[in-house]
mmCIF file of N, CA and C in Angstrom:
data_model
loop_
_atom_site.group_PDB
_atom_site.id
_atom_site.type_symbol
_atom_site.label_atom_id
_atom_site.label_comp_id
_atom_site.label_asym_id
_atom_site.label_seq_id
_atom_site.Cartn_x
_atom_site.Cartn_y
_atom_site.Cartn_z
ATOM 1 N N UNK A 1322 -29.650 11.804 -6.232
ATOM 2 C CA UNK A 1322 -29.143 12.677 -7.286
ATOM 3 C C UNK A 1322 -27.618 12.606 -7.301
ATOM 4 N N UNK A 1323 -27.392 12.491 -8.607
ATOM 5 C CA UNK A 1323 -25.472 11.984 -8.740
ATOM 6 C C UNK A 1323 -24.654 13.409 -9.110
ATOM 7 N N UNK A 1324 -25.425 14.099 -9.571
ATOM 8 C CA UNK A 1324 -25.567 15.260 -10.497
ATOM 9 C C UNK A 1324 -23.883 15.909 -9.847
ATOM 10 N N UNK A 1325 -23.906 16.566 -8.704
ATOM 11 C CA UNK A 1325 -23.093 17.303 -8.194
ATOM 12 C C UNK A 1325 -22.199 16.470 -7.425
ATOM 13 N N UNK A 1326 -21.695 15.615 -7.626
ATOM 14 C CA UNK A 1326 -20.807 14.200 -7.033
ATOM 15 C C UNK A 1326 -19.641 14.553 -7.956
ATOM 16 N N UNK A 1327 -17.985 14.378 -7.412
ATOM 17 C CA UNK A 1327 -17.294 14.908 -8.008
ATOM 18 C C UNK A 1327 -16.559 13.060 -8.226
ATOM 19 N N UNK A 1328 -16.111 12.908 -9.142
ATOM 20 C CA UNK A 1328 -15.400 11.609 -9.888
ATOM 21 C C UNK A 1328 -14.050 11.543 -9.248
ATOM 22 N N UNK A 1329 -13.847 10.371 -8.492
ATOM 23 C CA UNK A 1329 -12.429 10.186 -8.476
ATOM 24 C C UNK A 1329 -11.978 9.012 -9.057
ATOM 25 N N UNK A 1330 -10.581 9.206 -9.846
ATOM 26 C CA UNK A 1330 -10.184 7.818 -10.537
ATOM 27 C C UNK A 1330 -8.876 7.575 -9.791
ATOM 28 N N UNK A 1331 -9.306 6.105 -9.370
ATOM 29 C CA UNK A 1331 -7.651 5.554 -8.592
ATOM 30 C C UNK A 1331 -7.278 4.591 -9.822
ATOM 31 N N UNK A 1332 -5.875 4.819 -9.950
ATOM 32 C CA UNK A 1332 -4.997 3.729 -10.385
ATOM 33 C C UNK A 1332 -3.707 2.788 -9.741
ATOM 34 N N UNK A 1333 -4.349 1.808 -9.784
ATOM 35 C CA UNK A 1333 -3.536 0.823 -8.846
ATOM 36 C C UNK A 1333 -1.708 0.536 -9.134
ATOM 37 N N UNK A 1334 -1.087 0.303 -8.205
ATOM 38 C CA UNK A 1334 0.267 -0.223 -8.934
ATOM 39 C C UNK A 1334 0.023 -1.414 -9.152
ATOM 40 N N UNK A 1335 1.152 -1.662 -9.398
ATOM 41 C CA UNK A 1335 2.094 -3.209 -10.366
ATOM 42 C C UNK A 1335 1.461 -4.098 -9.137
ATOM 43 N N UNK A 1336 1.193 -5.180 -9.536
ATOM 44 C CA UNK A 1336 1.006 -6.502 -8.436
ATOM 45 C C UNK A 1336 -0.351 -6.566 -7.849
ATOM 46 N N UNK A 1337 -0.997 -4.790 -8.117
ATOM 47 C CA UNK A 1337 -2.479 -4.894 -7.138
ATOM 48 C C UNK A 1337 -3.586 -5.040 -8.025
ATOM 49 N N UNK A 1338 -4.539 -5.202 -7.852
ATOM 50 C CA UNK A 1338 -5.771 -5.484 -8.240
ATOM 51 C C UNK A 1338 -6.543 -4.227 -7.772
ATOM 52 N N UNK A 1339 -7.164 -3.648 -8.793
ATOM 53 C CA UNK A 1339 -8.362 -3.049 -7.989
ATOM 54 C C UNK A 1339 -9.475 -3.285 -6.764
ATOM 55 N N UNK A 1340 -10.160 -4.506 -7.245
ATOM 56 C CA UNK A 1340 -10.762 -5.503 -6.435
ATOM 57 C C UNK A 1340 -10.348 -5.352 -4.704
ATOM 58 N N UNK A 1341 -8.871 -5.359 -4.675
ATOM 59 C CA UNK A 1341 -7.675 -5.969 -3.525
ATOM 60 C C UNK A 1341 -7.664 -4.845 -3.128
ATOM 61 N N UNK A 1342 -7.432 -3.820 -3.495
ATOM 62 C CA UNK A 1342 -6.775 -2.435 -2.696
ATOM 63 C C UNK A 1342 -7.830 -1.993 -2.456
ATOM 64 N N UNK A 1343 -9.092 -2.021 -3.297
ATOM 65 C CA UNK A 1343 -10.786 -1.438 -2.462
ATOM 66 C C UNK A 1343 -10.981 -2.173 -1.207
ATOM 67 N N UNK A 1344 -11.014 -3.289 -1.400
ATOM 68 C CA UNK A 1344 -10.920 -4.514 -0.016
ATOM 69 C C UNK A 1344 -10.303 -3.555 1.203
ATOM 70 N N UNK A 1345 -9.005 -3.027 0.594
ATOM 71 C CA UNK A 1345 -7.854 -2.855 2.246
ATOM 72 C C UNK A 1345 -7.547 -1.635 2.569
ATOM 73 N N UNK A 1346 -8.409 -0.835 1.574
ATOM 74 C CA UNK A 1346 -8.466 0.803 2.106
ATOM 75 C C UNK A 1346 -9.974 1.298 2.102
ATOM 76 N N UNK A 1347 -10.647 0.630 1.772
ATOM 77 C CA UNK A 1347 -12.390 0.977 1.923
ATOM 78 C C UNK A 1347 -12.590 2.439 1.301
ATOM 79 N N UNK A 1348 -11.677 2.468 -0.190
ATOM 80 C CA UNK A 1348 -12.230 3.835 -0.991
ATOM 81 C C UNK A 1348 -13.805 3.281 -1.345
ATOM 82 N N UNK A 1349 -14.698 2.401 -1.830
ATOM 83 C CA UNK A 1349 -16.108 2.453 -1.648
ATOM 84 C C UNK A 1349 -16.799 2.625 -0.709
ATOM 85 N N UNK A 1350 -16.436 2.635 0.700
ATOM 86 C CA UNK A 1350 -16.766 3.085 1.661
ATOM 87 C C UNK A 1350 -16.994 4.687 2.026
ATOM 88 N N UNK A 1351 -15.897 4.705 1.163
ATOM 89 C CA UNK A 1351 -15.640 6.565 1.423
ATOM 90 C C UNK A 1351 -16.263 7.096 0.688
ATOM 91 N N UNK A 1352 -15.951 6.627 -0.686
ATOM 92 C CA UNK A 1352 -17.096 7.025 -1.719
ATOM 93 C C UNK A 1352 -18.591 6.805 -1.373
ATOM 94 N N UNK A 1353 -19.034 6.187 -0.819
ATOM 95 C CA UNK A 1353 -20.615 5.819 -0.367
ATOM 96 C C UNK A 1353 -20.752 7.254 0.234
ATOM 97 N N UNK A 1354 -20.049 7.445 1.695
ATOM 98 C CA UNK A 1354 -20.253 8.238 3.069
ATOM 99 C C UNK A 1354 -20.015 9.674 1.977
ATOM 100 N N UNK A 1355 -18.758 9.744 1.420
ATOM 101 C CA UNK A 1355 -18.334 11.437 1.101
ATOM 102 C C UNK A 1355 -19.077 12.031 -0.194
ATOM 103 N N UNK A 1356 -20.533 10.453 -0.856
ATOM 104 C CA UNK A 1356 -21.017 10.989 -1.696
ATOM 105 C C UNK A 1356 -20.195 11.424 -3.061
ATOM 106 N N UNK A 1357 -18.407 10.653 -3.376
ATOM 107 C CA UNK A 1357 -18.067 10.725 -4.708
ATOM 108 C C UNK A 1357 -18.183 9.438 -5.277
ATOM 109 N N UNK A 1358 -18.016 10.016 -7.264
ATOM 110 C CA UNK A 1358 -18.350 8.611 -7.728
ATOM 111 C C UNK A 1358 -16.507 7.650 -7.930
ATOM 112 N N UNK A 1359 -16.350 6.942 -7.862
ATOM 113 C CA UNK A 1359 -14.898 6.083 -7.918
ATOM 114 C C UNK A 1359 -15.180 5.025 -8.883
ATOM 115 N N UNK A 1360 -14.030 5.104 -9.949
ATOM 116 C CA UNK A 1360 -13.518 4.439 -10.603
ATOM 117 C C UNK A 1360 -11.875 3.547 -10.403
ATOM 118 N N UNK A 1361 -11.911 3.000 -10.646
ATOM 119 C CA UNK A 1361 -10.979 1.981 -10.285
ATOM 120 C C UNK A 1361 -11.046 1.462 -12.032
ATOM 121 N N UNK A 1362 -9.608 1.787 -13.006
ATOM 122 C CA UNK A 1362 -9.021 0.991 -14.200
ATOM 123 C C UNK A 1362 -8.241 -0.223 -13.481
ATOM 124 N N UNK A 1363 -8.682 -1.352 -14.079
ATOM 125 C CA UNK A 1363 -7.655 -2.519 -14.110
ATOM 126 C C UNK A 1363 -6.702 -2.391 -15.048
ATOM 127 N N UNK A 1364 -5.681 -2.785 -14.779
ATOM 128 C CA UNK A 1364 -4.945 -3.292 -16.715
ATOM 129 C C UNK A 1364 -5.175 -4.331 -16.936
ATOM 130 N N UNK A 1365 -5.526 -4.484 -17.981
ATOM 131 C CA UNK A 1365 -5.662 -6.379 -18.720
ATOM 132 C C UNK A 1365 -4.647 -6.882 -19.738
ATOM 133 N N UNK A 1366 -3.272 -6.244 -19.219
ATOM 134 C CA UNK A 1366 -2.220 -6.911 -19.876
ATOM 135 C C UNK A 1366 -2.323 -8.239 -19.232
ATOM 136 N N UNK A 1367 -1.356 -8.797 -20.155
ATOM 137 C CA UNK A 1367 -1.015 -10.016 -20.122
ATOM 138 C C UNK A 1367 0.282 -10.269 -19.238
ATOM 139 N N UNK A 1368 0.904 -9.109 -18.906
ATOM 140 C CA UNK A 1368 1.938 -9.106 -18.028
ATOM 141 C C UNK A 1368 1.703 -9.677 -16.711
ATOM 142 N N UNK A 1369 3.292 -10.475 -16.513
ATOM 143 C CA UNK A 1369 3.365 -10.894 -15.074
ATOM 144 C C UNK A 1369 2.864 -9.922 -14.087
ATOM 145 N N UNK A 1370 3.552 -8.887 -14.179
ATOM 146 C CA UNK A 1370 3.488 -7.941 -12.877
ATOM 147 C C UNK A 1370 1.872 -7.225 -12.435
ATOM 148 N N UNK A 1371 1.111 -7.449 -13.960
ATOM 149 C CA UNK A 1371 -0.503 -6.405 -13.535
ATOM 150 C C UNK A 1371 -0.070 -5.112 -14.252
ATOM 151 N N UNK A 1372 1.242 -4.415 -14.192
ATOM 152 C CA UNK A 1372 1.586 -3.284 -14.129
ATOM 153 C C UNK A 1372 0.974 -2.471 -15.442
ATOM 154 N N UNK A 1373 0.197 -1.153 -15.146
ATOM 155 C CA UNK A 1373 0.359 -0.259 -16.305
ATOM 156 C C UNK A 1373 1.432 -0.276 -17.059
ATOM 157 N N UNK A 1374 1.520 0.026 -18.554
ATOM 158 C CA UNK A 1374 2.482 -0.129 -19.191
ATOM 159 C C UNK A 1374 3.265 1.773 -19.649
ATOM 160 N N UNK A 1375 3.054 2.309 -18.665
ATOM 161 C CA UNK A 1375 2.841 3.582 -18.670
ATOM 162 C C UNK A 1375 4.929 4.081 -19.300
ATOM 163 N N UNK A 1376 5.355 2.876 -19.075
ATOM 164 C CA UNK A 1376 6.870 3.496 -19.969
ATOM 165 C C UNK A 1376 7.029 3.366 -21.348
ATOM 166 N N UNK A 1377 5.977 2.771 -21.919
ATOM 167 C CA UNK A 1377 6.135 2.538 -23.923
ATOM 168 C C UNK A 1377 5.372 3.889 -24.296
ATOM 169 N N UNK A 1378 6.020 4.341 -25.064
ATOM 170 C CA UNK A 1378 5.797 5.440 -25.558
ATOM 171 C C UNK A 1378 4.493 5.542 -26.238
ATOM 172 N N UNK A 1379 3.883 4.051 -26.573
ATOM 173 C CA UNK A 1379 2.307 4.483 -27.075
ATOM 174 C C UNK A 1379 1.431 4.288 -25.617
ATOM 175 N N UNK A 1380 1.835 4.392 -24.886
ATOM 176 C CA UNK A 1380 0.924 4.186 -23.880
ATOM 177 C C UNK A 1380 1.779 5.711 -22.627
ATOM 178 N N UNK A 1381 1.648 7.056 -23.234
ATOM 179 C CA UNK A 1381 2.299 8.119 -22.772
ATOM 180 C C UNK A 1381 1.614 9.366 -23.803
ATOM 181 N N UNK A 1382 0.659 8.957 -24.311
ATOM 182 C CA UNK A 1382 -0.472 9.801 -25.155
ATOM 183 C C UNK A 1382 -1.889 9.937 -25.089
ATOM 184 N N UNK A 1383 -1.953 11.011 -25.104
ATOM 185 C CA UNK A 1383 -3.852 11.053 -24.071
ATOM 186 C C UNK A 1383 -4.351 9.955 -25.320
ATOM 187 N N UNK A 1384 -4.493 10.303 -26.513
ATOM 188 C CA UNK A 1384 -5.720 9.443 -27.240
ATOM 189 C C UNK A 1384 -5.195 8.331 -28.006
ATOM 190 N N UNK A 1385 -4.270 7.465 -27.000
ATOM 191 C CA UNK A 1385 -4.256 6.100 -27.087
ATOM 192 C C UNK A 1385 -3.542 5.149 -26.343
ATOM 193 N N UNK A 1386 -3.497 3.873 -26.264
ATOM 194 C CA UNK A 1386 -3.167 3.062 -24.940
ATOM 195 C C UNK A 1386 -4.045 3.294 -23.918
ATOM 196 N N UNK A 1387 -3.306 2.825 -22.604
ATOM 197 C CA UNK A 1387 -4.348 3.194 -21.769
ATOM 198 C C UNK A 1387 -4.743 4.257 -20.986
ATOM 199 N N UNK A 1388 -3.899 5.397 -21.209
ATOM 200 C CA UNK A 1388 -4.232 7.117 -21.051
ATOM 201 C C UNK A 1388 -5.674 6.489 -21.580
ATOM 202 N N UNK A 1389 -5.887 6.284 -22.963
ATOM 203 C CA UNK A 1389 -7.292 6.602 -23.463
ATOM 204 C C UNK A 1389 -8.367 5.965 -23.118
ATOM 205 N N UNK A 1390 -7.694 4.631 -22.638
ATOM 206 C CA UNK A 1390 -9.348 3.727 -22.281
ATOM 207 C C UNK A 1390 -9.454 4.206 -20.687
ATOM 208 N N UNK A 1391 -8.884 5.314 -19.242
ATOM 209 C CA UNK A 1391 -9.375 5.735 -18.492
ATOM 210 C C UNK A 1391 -9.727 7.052 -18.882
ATOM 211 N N UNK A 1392 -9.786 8.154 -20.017
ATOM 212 C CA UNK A 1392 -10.391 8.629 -20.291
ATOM 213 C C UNK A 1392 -11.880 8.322 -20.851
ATOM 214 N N UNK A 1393 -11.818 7.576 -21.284
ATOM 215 C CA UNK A 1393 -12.771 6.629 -21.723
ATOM 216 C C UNK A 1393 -14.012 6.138 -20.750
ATOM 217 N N UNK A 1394 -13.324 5.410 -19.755
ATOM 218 C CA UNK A 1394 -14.308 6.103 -18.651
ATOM 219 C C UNK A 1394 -14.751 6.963 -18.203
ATOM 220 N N UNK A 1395 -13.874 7.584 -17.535
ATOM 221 C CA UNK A 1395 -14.259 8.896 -17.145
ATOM 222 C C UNK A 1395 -15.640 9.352 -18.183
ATOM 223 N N UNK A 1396 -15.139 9.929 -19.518
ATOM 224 C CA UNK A 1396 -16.255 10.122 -20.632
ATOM 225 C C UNK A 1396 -17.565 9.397 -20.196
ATOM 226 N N UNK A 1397 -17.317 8.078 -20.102
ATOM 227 C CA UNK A 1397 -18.866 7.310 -19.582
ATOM 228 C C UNK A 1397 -19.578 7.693 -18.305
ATOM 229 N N UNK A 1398 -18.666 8.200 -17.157
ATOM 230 C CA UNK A 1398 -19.634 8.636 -16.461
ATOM 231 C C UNK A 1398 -20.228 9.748 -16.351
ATOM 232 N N UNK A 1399 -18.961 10.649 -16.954
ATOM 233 C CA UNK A 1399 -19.768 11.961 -17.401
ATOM 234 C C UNK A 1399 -20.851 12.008 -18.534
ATOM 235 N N UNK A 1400 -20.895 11.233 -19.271
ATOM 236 C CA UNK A 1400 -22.237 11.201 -20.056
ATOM 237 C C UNK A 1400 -23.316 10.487 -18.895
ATOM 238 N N UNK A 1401 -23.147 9.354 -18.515
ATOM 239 C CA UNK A 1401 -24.455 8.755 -17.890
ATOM 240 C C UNK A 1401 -25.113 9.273 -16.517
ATOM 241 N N UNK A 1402 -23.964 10.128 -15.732
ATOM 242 C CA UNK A 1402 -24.062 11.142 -14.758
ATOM 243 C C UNK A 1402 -24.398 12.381 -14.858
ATOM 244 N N UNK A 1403 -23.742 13.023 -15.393
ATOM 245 C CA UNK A 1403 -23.873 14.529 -15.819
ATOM 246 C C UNK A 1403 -23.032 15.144 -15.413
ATOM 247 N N UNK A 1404 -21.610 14.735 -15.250
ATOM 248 C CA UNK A 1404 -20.605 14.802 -14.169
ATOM 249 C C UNK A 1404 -19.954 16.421 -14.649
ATOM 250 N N UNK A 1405 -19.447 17.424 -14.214
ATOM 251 C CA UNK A 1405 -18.522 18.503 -13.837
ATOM 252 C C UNK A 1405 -17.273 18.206 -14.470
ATOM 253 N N UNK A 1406 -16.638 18.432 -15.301
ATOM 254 C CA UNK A 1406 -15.234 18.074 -16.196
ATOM 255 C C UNK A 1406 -14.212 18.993 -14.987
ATOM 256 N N UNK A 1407 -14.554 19.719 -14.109
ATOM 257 C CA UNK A 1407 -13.933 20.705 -13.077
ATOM 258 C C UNK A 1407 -13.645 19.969 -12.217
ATOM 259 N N UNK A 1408 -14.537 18.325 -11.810
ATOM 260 C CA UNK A 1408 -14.843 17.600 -10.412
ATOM 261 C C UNK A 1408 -14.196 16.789 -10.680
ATOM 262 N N UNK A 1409 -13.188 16.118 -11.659
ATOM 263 C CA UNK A 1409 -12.725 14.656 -11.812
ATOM 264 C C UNK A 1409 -11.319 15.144 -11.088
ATOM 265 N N UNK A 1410 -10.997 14.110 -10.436
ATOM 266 C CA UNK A 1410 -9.565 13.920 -9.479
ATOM 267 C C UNK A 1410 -8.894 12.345 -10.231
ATOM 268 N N UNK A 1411 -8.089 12.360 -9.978
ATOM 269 C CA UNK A 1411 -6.808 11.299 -10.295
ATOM 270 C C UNK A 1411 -5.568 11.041 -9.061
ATOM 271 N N UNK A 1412 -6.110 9.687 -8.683
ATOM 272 C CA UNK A 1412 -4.845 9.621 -8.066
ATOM 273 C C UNK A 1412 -4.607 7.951 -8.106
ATOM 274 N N UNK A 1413 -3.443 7.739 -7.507
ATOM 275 C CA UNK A 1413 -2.844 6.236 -7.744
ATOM 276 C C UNK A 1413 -1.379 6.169 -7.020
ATOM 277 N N UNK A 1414 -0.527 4.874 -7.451
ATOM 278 C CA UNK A 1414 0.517 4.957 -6.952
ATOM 279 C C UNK A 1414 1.432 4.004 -7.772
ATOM 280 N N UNK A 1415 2.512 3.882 -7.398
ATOM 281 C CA UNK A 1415 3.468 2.840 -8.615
ATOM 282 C C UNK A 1415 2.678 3.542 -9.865
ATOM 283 N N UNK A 1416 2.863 2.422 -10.425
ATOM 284 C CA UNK A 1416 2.486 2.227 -12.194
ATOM 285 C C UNK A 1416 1.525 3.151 -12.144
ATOM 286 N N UNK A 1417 0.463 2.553 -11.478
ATOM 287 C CA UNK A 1417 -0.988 3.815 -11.486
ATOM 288 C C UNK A 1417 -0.540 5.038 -11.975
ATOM 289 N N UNK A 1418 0.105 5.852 -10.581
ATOM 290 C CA UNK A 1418 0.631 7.253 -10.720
ATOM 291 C C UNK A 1418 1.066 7.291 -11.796
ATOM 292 N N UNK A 1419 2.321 6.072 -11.848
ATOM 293 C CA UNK A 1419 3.072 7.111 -13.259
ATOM 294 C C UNK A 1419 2.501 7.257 -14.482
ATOM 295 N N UNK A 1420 1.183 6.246 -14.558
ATOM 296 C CA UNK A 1420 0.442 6.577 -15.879
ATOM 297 C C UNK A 1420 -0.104 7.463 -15.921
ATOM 298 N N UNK A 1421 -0.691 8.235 -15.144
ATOM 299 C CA UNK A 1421 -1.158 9.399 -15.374
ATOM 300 C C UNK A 1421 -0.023 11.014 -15.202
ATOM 301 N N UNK A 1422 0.905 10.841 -14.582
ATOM 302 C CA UNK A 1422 2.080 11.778 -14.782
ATOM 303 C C UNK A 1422 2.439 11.482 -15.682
ATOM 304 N N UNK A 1423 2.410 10.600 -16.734
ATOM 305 C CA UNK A 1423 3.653 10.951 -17.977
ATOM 306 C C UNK A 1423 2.446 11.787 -18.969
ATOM 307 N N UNK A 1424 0.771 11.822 -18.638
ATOM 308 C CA UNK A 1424 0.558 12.429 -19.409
ATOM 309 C C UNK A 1424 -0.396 13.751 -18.813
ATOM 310 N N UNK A 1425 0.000 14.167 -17.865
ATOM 311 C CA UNK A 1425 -0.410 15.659 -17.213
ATOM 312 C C UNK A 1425 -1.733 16.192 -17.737
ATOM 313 N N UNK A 1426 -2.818 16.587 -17.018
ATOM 314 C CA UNK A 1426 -4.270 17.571 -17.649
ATOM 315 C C UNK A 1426 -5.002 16.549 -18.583
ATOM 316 N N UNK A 1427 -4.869 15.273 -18.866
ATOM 317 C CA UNK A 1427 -5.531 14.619 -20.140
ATOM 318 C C UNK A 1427 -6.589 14.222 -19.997
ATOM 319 N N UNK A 1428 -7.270 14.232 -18.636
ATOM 320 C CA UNK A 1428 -8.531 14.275 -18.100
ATOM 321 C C UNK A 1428 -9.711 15.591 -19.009
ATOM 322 N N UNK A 1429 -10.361 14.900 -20.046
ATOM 323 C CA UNK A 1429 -11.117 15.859 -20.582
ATOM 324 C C UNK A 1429 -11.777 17.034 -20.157
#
């Protein structure tokens, strides 16, 4: 039962991969044992760096850029889960972080 499992979303910095930083901190590990569900956004810019683009001003607005496509998730697992809008956490670092600080509470 997924039902009462609280959502955490990591966002990676500039240079990392999701893939890479699950590898070297074993958040699916933790998530398995502590029973939460984890999401991990890639960016699929085209940029050298990987980096969220979290300093252009269209990408610093809950309902568009990529504020919206990790809401967007989120939304998917709370529909296919039944997830708690009270239980979702956010965290990250570099770019990650700052994409979600420039847009504070936008977690539905």
């Amino acid at each position: 039962m997924t039902g009462n499992r609280p959502v955490v979303v990591f966002l990676p910095g500039c240079g990392s991969q999701a893939s890479q930083y699950d590898n070297e901190t074993g958040w699916s590990k933790w998530a398995d044992q502590m029973k939460f569900i984890l999401i991990f956004p890639q960016t699929t810019t085209a940029q050298p760096d990987d980096c969220f683009r979290y300093y252009l001003p269209e990408h610093q607005m809950t309902n568009a850029g990529e504020p919206l496509s990790v809401i967007q998730m989120v939304n998917w697992v709370q529909t296919h889960y039944n997830k708690d809008p009270k239980r979702i956490f956010v965290t990250g670092f570099s770019a990650g972080g700052a994409t979600w600080a420039s847009e504070p509470g936008s977690v539905p």
